[in-house]
PDB file of C-alpha atoms in Angstrom:
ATOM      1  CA  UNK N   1     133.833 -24.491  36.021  1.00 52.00           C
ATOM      2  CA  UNK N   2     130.828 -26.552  37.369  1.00 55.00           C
ATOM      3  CA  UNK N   3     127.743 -27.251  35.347  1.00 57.00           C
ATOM      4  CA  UNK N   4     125.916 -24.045  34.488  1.00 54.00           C
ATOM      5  CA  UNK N   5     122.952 -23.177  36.532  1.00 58.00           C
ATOM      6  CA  UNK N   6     120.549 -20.609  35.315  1.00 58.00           C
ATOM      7  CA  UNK N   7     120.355 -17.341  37.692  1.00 56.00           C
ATOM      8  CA  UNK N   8     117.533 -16.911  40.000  1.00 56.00           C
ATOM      9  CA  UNK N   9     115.808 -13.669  38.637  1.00 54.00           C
ATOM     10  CA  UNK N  10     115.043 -11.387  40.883  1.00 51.00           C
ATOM     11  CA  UNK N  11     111.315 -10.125  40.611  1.00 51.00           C
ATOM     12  CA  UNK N  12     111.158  -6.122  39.756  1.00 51.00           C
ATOM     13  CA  UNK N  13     107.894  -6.339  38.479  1.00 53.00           C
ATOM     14  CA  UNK N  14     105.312  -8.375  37.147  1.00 53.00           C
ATOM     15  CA  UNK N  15     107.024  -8.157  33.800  1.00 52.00           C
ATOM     16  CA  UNK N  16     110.618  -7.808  34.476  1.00 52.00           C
ATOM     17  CA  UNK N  17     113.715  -9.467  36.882  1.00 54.00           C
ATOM     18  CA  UNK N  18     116.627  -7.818  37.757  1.00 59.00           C
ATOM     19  CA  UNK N  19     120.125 -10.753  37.851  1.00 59.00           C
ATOM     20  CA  UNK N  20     122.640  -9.864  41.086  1.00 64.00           C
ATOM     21  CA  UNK N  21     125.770  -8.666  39.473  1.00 62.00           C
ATOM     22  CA  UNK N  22     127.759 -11.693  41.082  1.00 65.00           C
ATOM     23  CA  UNK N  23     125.651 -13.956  38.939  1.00 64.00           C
ATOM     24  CA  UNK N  24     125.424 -11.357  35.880  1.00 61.00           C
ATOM     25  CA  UNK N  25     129.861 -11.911  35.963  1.00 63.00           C
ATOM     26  CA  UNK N  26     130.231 -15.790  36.785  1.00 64.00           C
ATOM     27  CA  UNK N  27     127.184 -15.984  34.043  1.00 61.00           C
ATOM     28  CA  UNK N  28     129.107 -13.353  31.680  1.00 59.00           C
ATOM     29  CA  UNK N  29     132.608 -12.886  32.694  1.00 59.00           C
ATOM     30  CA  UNK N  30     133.236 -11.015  29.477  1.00 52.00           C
ATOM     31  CA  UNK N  31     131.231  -8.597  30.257  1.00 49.00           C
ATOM     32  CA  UNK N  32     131.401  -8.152  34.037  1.00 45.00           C
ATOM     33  CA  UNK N  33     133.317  -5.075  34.329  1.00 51.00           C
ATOM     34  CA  UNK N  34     131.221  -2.913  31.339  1.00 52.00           C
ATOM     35  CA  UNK N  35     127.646  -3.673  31.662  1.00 53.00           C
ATOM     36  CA  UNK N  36     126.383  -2.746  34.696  1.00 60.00           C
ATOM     37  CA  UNK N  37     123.016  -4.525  35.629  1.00 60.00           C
ATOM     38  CA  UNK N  38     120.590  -4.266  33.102  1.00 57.00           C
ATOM     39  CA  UNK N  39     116.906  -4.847  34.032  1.00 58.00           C
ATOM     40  CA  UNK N  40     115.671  -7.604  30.720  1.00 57.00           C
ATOM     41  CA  UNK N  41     112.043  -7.532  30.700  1.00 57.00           C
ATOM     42  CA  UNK N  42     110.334 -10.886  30.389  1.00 55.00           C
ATOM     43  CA  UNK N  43     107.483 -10.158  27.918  1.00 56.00           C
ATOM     44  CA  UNK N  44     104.769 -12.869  28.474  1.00 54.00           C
ATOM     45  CA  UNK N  45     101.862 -11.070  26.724  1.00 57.00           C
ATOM     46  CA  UNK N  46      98.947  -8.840  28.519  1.00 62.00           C
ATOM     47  CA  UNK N  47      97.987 -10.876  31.929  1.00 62.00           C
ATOM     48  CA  UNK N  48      94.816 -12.795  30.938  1.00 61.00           C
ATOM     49  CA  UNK N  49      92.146 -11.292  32.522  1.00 66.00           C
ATOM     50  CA  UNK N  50      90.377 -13.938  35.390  1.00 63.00           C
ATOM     51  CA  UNK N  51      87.684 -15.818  33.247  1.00 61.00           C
ATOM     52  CA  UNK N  52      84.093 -14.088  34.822  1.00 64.00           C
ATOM     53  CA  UNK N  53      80.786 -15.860  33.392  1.00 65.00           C
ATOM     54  CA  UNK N  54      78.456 -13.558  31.947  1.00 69.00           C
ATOM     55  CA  UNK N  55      76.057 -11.923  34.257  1.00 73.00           C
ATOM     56  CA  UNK N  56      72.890 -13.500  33.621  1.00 70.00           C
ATOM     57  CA  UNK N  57      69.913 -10.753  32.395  1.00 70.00           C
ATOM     58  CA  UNK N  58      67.789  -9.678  35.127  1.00 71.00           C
ATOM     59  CA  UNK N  59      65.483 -11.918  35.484  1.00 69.00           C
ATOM     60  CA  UNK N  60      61.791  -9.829  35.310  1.00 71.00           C
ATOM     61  CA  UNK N  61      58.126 -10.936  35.762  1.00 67.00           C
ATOM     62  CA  UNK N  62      56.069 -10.752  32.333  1.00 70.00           C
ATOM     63  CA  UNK N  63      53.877  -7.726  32.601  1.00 72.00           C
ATOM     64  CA  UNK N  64      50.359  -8.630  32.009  1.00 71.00           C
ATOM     65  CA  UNK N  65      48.372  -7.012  28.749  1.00 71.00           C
ATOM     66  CA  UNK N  66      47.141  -3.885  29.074  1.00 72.00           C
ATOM     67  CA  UNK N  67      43.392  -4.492  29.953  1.00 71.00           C
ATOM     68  CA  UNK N  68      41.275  -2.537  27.747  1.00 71.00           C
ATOM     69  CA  UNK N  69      39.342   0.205  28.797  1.00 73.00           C
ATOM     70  CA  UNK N  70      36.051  -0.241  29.665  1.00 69.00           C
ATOM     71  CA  UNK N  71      33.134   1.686  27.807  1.00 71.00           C
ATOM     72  CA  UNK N  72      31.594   4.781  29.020  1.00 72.00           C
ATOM     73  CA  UNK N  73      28.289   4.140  30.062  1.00 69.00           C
ATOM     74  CA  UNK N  74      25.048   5.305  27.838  1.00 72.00           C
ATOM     75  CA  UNK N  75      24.008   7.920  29.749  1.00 68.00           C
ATOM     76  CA  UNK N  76      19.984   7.989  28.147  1.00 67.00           C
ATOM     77  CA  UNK N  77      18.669  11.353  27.954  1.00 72.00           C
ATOM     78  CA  UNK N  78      14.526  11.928  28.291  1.00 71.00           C
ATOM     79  CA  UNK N  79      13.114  12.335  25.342  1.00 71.00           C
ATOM     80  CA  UNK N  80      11.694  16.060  25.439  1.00 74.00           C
ATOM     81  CA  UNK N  81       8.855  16.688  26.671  1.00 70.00           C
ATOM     82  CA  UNK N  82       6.235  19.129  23.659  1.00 70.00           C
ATOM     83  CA  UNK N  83       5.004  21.985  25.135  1.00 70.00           C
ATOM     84  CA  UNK N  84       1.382  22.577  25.358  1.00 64.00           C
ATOM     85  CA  UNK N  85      -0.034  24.177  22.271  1.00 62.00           C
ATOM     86  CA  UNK N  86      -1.572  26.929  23.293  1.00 61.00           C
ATOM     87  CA  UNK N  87      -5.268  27.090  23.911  1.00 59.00           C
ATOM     88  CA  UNK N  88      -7.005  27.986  20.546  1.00 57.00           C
ATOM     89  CA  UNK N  89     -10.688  27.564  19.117  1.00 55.00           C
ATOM     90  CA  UNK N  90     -11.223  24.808  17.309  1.00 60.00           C
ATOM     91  CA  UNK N  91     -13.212  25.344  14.186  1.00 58.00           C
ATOM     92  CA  UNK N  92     -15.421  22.328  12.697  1.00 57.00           C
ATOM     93  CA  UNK N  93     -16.050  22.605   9.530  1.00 62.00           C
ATOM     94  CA  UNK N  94     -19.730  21.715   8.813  1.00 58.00           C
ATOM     95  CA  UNK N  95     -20.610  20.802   5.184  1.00 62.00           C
ATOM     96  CA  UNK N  96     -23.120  22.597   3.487  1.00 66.00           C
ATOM     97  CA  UNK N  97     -26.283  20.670   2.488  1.00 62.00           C
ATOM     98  CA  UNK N  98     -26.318  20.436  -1.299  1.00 63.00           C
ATOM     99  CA  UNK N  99     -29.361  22.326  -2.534  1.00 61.00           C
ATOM    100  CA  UNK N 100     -32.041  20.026  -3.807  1.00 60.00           C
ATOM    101  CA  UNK N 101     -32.512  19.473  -7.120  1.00 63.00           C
ATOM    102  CA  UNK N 102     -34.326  21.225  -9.301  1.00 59.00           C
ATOM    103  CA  UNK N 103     -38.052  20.239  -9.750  1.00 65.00           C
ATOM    104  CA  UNK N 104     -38.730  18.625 -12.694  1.00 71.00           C
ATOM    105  CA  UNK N 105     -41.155  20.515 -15.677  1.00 75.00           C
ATOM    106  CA  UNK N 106     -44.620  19.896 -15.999  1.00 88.00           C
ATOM    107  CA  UNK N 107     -45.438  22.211 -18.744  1.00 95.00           C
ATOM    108  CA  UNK N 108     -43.562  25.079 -21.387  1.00 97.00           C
ATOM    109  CA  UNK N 109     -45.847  28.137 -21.925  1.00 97.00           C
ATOM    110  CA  UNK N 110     -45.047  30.247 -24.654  1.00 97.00           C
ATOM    111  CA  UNK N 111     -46.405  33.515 -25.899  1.00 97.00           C
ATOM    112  CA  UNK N 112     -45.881  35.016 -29.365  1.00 96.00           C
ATOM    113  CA  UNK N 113     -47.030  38.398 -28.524  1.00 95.00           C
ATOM    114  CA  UNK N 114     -44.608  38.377 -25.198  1.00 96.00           C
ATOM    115  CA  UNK N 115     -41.955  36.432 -26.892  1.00 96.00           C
ATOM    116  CA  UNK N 116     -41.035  34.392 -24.259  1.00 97.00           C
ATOM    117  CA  UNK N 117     -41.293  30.703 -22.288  1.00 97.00           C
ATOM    118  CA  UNK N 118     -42.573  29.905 -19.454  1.00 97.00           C
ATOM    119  CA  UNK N 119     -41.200  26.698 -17.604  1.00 96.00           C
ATOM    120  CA  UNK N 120     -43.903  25.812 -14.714  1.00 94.00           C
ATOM    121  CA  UNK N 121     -42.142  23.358 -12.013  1.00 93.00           C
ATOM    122  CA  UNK N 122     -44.051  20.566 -10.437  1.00 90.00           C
ATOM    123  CA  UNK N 123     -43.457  22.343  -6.984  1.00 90.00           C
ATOM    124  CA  UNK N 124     -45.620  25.211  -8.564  1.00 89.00           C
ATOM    125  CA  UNK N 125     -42.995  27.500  -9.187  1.00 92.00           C
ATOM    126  CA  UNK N 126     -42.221  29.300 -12.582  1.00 94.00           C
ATOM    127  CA  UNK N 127     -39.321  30.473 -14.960  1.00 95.00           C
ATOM    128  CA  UNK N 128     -39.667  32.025 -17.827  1.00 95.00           C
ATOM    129  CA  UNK N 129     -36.962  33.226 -20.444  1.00 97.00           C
ATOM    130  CA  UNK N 130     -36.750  35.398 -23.778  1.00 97.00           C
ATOM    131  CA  UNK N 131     -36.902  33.699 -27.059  1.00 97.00           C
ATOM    132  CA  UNK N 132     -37.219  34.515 -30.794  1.00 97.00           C
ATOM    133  CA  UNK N 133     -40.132  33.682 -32.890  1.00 97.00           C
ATOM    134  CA  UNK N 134     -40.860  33.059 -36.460  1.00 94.00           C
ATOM    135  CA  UNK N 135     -40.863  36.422 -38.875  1.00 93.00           C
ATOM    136  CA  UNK N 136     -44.470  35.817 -39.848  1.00 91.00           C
ATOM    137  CA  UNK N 137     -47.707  34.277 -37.825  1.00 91.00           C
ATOM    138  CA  UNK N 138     -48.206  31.572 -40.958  1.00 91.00           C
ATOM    139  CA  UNK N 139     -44.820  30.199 -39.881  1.00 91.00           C
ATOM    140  CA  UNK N 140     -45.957  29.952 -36.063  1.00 94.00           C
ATOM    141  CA  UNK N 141     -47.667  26.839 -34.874  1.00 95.00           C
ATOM    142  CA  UNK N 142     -50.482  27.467 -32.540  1.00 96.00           C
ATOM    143  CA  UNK N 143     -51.773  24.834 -29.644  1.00 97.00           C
ATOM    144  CA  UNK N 144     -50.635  22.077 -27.720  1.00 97.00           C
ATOM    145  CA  UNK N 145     -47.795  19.187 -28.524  1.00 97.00           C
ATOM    146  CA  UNK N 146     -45.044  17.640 -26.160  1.00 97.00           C
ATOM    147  CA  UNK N 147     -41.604  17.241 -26.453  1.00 98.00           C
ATOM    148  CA  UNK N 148     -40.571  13.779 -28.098  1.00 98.00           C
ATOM    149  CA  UNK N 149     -36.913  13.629 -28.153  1.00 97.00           C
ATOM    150  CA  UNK N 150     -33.818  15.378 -26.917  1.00 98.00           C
ATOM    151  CA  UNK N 151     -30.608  16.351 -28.320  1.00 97.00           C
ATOM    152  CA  UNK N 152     -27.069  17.698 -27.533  1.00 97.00           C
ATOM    153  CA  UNK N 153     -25.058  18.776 -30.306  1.00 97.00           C
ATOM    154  CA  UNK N 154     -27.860  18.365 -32.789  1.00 97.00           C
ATOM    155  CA  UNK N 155     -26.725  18.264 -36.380  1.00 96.00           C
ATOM    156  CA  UNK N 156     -28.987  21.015 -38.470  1.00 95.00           C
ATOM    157  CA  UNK N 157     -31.258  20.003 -41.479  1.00 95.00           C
ATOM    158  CA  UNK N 158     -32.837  22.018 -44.005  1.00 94.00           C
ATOM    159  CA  UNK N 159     -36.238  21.820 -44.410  1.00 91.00           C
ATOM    160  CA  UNK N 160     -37.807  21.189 -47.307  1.00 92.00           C
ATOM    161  CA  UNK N 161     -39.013  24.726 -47.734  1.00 89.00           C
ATOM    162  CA  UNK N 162     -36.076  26.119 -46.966  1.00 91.00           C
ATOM    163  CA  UNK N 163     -34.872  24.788 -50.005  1.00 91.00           C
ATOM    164  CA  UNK N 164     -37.037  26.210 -51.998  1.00 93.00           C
ATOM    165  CA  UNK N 165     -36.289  29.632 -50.774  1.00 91.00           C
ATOM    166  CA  UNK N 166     -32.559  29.169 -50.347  1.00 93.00           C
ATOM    167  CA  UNK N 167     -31.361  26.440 -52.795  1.00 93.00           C
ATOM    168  CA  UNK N 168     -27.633  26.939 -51.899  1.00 94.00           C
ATOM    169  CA  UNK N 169     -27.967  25.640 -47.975  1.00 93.00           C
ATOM    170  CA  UNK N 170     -26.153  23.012 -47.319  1.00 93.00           C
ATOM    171  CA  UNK N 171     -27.352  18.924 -46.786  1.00 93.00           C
ATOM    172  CA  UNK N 172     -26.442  19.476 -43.138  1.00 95.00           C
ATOM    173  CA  UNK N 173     -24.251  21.229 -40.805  1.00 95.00           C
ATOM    174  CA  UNK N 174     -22.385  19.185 -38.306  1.00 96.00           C
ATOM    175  CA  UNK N 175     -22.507  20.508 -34.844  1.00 95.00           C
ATOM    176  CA  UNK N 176     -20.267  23.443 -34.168  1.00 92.00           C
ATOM    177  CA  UNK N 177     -20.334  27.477 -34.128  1.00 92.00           C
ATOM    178  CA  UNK N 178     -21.961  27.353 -37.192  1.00 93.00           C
ATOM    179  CA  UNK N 179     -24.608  25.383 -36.052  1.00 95.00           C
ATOM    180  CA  UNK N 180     -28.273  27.192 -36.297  1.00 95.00           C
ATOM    181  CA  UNK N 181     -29.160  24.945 -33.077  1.00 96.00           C
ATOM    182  CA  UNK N 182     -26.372  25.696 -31.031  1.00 96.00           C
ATOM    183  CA  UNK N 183     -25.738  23.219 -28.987  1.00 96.00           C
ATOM    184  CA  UNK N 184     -29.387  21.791 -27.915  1.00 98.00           C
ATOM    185  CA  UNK N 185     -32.509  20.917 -29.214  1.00 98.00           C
ATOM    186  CA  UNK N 186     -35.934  20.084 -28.055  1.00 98.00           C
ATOM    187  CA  UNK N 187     -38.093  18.332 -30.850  1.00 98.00           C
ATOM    188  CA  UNK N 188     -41.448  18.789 -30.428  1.00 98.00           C
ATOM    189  CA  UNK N 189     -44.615  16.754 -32.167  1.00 97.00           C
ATOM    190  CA  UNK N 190     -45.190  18.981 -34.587  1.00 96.00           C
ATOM    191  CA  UNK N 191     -42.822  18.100 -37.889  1.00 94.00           C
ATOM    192  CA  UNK N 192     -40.023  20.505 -37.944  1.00 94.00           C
ATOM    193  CA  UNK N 193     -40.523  22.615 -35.124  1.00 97.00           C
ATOM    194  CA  UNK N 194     -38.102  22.493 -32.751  1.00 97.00           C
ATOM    195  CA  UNK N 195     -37.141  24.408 -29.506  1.00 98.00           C
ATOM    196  CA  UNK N 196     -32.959  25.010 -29.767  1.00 98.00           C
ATOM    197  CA  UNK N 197     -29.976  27.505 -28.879  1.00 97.00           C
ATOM    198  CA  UNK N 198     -28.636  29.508 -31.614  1.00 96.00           C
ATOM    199  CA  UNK N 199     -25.737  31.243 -32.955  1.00 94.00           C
ATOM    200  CA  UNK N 200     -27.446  34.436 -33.466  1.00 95.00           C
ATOM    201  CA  UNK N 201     -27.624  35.461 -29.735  1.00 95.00           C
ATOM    202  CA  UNK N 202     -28.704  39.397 -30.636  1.00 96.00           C
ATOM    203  CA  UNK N 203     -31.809  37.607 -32.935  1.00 95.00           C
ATOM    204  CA  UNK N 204     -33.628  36.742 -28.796  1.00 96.00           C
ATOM    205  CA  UNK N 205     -36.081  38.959 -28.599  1.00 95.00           C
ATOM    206  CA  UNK N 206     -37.158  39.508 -32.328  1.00 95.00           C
ATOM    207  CA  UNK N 207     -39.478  37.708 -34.382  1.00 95.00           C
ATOM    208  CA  UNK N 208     -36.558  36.248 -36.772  1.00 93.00           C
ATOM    209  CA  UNK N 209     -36.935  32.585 -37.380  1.00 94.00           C
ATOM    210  CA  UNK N 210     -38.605  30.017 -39.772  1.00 91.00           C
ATOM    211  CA  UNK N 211     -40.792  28.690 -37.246  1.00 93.00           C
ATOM    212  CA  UNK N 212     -38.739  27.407 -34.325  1.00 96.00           C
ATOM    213  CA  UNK N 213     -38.061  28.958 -31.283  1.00 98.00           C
ATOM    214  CA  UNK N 214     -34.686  29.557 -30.233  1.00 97.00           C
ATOM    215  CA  UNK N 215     -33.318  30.716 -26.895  1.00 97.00           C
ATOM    216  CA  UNK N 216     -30.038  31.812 -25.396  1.00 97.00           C
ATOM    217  CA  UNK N 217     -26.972  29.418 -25.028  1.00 96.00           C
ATOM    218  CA  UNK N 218     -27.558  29.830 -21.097  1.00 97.00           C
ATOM    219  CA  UNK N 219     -30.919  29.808 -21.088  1.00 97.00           C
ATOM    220  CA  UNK N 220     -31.406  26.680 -23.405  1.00 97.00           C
ATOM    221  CA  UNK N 221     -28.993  24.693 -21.489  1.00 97.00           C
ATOM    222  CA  UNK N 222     -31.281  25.471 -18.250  1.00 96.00           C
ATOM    223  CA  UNK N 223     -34.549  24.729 -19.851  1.00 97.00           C
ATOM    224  CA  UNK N 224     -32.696  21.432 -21.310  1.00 97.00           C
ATOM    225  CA  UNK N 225     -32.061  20.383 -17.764  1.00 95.00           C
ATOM    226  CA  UNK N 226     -35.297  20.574 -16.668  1.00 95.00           C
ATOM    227  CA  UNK N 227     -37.743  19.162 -19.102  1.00 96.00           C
ATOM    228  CA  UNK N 228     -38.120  15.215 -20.374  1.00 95.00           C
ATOM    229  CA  UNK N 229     -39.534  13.415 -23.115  1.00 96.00           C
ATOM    230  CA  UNK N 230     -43.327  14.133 -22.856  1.00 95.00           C
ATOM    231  CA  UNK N 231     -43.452  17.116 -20.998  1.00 96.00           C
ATOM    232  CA  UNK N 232     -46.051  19.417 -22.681  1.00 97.00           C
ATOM    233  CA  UNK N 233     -45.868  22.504 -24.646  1.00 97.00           C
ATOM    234  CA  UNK N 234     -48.347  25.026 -25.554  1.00 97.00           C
ATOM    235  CA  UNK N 235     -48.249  28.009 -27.821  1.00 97.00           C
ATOM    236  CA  UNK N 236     -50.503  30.591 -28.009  1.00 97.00           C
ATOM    237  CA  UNK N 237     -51.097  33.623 -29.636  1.00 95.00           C
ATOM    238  CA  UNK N 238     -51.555  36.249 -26.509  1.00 94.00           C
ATOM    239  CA  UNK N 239     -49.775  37.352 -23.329  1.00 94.00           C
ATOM    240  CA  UNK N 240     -48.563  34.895 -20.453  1.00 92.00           C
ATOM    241  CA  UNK N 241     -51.159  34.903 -17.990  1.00 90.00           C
ATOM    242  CA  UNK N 242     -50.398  36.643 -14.698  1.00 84.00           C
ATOM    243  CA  UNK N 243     -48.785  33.839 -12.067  1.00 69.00           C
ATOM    244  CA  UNK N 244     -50.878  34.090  -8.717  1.00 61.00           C
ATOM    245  CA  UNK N 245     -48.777  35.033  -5.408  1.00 53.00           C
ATOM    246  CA  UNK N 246     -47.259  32.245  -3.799  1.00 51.00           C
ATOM    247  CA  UNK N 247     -48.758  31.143  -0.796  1.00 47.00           C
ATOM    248  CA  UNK N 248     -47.456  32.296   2.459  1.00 51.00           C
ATOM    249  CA  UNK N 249     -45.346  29.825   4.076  1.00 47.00           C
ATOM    250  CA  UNK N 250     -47.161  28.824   7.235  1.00 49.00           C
ATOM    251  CA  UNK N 251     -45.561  30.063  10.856  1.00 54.00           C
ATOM    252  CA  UNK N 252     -43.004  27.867  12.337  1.00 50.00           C
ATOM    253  CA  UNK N 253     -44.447  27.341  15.894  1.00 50.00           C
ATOM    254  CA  UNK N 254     -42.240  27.129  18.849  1.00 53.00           C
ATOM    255  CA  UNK N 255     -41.520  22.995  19.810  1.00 51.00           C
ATOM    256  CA  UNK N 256     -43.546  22.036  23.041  1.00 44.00           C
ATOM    257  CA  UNK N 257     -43.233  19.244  25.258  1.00 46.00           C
ATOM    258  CA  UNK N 258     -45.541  16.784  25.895  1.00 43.00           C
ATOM    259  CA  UNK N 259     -46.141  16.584  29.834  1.00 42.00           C
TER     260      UNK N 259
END
């Protein structure tokens, strides 16, 4: 036999080759008669796929930033317009002229039989008010003095003959309810006379003092307002004279122009 040369397969498939059966005997004589052909597949792995780059990512413009949105205009409303307040009267309120004041005292009349004081004005007018006098006429001075000093809250002193009647009175008593005086006095020239309030308001009226003359709380207080230092007082023994009429006020003629 000559040098042994390989068979030429013959192709089947991709994966196998099928010998002739002249070549399958010289090749195996052994075995030419009992094997028939026998397809041997050639196993040379999975066929490698063809290499293939990588499909580059599609290439895509940057998107630009959302812009952001732009305000909603200010849309100014009108500012609303008041209605008209309706048509009403206006009132002016006009002050009232404070009344004058009083006039001031010229003289204080009093009358023991009438019991009662007579404040004449420097305008000419009169007032005249209830008082109390002493219990007896010895006690009463008669004529003509002025006042010399005035006092609120006065404190009250015994006098010396009330002492003598009544030695359990007390040194003084402050001012208060308990206070003789009340709560002003009028000293007058003549040693412990006084005109003053009291705290016996149902004694007005009555001959019920130790000399003095007292007057109401109200009434007091008035007088008090009225008089000064100096003003004069006279006492005397009979009824207040009669006051003449006031004088009629004279016509208020109409205003005329001067042509």
């Amino acid at each position: 036999m000559g040098a042994f040369e390989p068979p030429v397969p013959v192709a089947v498939s991709p994966t196998s080759f099928i010998l002739p059966p002249a070549e399958i005997e010289a090749a195996f004589p052994l075995t030419a008669l009992a094997v028939p052909p026998v397809a041997i597949p050639l196993e040379f792995g999975p066929t490698p796929r063809p290499f293939a780059a990588p499909e580059p990512p599609p290439l895509r413009a940057p998107q630009p930033a959302p812009l952001p949105e732009a305000p909603k205009p200010i849309v100014a409303k009108p500012a609303p317009v008041p209605k008209p307040a309706p048509e009403t009267e206006r009132v002016v309120a006009v002050p009232k002229a404070a009344p004058p004041p009083p006039s001031p005292a010229e003289t204080i009349l009093i009358s023991v039989a009438d019991r009662r004081l007579r404040v004449t004005l420097a305008d000419g007018s009169a007032r005249s008010f209830p008082i109390a006098v002493g219990r007896s006429r010895d006690l009463i001075p008669i004529g003509t003095t002025e006042i010399v000093r005035k006092r609120r809250n006065p404190t009250w002193v015994p006098t010396p003959s009330m002492r003598r009647k009544d030695p359990t009175l007390p040194a003084a008593v402050p001012p208060g309810p308990r206070n003789p005086m009340g709560l002003y006095a009028l000293d007058l020239g003549w040693t412990y006379y006084r005109i003053h309030g009291t705290n016996e308001p149902q004694s007005i009226g009555r001959a019920a003092s130790s000399g003095c003359f007292r007057m109401l709380p109200k009434d007091i207080e008035a007088v008090f307002g009225l008089v000064s230092t100096g003003t004069k007082v006279t006492v005397i023994e009979g009824r207040l004279p009669t006051l003449p009429d006031p004088a009629p006020a004279a016509p208020v003629l109409p205003e005329t122009k001067a042509l």
